[in-house]
Coordinates of C-alpha atoms in Angstrom, one line a residue:
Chain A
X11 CA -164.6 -96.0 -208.8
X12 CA -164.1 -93.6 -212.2
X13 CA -163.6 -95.9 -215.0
X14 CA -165.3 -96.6 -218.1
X15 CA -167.1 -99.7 -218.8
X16 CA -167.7 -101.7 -221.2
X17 CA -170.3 -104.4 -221.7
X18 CA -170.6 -107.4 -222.1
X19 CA -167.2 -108.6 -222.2
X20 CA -167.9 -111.4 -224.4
X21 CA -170.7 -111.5 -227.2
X22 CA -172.1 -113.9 -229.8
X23 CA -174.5 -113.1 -232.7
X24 CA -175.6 -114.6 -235.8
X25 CA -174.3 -113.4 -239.3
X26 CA -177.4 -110.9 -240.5
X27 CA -178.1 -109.7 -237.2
X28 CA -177.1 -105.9 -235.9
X29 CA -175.9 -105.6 -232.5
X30 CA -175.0 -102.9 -229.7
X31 CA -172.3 -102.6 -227.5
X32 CA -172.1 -100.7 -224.8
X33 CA -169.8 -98.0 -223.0
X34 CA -170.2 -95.9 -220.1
X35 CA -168.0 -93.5 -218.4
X36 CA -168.2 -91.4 -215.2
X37 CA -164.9 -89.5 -215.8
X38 CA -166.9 -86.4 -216.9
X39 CA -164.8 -86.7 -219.9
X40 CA -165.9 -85.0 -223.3
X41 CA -164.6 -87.1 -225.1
X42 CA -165.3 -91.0 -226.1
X43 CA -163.9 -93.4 -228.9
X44 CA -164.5 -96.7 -230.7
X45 CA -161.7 -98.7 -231.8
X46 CA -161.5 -102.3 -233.7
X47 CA -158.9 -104.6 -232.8
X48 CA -157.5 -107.8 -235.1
X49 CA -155.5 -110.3 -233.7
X50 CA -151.9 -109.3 -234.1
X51 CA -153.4 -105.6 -234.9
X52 CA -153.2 -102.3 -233.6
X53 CA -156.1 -100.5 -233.0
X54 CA -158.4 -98.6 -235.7
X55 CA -160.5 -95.6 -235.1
X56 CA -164.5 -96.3 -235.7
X57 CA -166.0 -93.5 -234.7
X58 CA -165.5 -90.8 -232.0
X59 CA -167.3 -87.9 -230.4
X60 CA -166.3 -84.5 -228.6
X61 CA -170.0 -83.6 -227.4
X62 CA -173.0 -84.5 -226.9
X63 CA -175.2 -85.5 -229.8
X64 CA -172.4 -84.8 -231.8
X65 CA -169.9 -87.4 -233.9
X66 CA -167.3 -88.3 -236.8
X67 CA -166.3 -91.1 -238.3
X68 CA -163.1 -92.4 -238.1
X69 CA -160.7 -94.4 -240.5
X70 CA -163.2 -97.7 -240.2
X71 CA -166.6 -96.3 -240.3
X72 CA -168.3 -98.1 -242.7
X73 CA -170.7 -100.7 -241.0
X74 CA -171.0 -99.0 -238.1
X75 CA -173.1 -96.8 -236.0
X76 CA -173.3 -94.6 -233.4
X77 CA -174.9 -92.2 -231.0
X78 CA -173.9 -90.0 -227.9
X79 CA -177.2 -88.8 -226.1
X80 CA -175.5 -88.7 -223.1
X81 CA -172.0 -87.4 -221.9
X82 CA -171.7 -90.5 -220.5
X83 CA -173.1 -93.1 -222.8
X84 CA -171.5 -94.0 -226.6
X85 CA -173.0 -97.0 -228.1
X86 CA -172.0 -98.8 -230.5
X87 CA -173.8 -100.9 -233.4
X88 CA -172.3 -103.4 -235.4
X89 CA -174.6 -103.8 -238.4
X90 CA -175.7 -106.7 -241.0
X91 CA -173.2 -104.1 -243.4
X92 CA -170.3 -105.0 -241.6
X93 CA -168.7 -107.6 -243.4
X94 CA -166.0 -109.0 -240.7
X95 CA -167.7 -108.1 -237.6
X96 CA -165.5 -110.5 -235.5
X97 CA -162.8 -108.4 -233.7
X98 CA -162.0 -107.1 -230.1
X99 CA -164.1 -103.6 -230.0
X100 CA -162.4 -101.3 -227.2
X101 CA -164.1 -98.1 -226.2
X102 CA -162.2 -94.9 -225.0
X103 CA -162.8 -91.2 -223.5
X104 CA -160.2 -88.0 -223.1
X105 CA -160.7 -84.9 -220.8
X106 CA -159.5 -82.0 -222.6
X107 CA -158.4 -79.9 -219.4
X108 CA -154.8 -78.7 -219.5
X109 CA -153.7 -81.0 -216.7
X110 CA -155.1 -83.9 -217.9
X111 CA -155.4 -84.8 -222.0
X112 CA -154.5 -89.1 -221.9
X113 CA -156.8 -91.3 -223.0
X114 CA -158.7 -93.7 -220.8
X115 CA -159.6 -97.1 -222.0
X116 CA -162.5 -99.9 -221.3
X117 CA -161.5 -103.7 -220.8
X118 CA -163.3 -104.4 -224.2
X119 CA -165.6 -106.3 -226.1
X120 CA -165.2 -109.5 -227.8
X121 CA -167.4 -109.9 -230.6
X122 CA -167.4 -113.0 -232.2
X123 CA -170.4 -113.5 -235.1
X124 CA -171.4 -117.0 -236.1
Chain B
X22 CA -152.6 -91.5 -241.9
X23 CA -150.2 -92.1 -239.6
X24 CA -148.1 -89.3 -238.3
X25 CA -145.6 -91.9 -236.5
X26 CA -143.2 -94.6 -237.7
X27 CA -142.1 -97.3 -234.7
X28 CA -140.3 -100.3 -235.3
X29 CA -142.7 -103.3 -235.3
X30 CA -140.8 -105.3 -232.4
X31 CA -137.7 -105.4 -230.6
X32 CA -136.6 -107.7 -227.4
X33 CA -134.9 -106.3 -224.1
X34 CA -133.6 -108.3 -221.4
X35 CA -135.0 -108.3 -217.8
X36 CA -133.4 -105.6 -215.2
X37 CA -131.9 -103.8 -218.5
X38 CA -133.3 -100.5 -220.0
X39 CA -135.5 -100.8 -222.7
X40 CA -135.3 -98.1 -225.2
X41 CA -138.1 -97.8 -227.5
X42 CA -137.8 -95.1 -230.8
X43 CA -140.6 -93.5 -232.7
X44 CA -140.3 -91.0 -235.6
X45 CA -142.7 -88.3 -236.1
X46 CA -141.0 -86.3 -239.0
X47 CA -144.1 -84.2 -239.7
X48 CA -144.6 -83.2 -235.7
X49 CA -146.2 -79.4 -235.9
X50 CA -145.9 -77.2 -233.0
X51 CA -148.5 -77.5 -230.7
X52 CA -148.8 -81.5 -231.1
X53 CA -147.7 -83.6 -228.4
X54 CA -146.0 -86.9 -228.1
X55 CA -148.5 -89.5 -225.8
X56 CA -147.2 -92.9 -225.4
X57 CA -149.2 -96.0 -224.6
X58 CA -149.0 -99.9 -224.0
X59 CA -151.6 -102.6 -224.0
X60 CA -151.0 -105.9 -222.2
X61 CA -152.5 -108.5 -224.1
X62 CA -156.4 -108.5 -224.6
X63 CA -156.6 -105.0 -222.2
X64 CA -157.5 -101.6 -223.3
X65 CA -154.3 -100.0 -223.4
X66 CA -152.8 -97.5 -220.3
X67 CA -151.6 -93.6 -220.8
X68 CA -147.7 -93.9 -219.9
X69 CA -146.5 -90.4 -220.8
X70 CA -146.6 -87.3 -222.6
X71 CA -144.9 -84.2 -223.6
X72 CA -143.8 -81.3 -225.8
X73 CA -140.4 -80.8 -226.6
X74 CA -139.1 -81.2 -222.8
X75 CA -137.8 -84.3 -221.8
X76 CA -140.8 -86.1 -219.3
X77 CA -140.5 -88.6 -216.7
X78 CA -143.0 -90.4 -214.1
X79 CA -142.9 -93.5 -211.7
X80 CA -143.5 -95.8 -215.4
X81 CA -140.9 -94.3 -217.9
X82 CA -139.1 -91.5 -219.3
X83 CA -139.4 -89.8 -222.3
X84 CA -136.7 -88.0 -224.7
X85 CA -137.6 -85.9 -227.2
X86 CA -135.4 -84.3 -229.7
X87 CA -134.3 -81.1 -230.3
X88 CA -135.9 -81.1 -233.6
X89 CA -138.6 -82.6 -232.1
X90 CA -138.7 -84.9 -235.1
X91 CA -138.2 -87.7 -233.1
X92 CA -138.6 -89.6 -229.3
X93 CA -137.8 -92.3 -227.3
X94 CA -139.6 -94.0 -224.4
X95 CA -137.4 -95.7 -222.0
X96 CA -138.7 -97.9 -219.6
X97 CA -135.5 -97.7 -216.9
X98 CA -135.6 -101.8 -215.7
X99 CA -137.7 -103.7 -217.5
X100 CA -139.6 -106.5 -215.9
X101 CA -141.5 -109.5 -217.5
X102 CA -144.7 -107.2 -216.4
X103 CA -143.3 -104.7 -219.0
X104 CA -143.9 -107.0 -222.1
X105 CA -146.6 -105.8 -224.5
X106 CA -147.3 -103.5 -227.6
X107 CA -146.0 -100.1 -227.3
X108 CA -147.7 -97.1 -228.9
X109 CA -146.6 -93.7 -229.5
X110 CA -149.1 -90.9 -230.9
X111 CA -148.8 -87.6 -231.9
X112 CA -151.3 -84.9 -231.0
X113 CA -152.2 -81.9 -231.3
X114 CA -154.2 -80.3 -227.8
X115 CA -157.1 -79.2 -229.4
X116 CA -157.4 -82.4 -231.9
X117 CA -159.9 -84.8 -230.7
X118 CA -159.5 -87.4 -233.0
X119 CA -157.0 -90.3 -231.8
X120 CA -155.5 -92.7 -233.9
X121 CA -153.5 -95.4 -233.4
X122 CA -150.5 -97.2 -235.4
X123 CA -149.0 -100.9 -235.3
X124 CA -147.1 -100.1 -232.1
X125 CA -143.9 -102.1 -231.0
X126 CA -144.3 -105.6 -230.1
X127 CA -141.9 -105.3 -226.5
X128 CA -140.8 -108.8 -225.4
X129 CA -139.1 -108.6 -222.2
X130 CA -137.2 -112.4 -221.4
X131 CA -136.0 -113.5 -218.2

């Protein structure tokens, strides 16, 4: 099946620590996107990517990290700098062919840090 | 910096039309209108798009303005299924980045 995915779907750290989350997609897409979540929130742009080893930050990128080796790999790192890591972290890629320029979405992270 | 203004919630009754409004004064030629919804604690699903024609598929239709200053999605008979936050985006084909408002909070009641 063509999806993304994201993993895990729930995660606990300790305040201090840095920590990665992961997306992968086998849509081919160019494409992929980070977005934080609040409760009650829409979602905010971290970081996103249009090619390979090649990124921008977003409206929320400070705290974060990235990297895009791989067309179909974009982690994610939450670092110590982050100062309200806890949110829902959802992960995102795009095709830019004429016939097809929606957004597909992961199922999410939950990142709670203790 | 967001290029669209929705209303933050609105209630439609189940088996009626729900008509959902977004302003997007500052539209520019090439950008599209996308809409989206998330069900609670899912990533949210493409519904529809378009340019300054009037769009629909097997989820909703979408009406856009001469002017192209403004749209509405209408979801035709809306079920209890249909209840979640609405978001409508503006984008240009060539723009990569994608950013997301507040939405409109849809409740659908029985």
């Amino acid at each position: 099946d063509g999806g993304i995915t994201q993993s895990p779907k729930y995660l606990f750290r300790k305040e201090g620590q840095n920590v990665t989350l992961s997306c992968e997609q086998n849509l081919n897409h160019d494409a992929m996107y980070w977005y934080r979540q609040d409760p009650g929130q829409g979602l905010r742009l971290i970081y996103y990517s249009q090619i390979v080893n090649d990124f921008q930050k977003g409206d929320i990128a400070e705290g974060y990290s990235v990297s895009r080796e791989k067309k179909e790999s974009f982690p994610l790192t939450v670092t110590s700098a982050q100062k309200n890591p806890t949110a829902f972290y959802l992960c995102a890629s795009s095709s830019y062919s004429p016939s097809s320029t929606e957004a597909f979405f992961g199922q999410g992270t939950r990142l709670t840090v203790v | 910096d967001a290029k669209t203004t929705q209303p933050p919630s609105m209630d439609c009754a189940e088996g009626r039309a729900a008509n959902l409004p977004c302003n997007h004064s500052t539209i520019s030629g090439n950008e599209y209108v996308y809409w989206y919804r998330q069900i609670h604690s899912q990533g949210p699903q493409y519904i529809i798009h378009g340019l300054k024609n009037n769009e629909t598929n097997e989820m909703a239709s979408l009406i856009i303005t001469e002017d192209r200053k403004s749209s509405t999605l209408i979801l035709p008979h809306a079920t209890l299924r249909d209840t979640a936050v609405y978001y409508c985006i503006v984008r240009g084909f060539n723009d990569y980045k994608l950013s997301f408002g507040a939405g409109t909070t849809v409740t659908v009641r029985a």
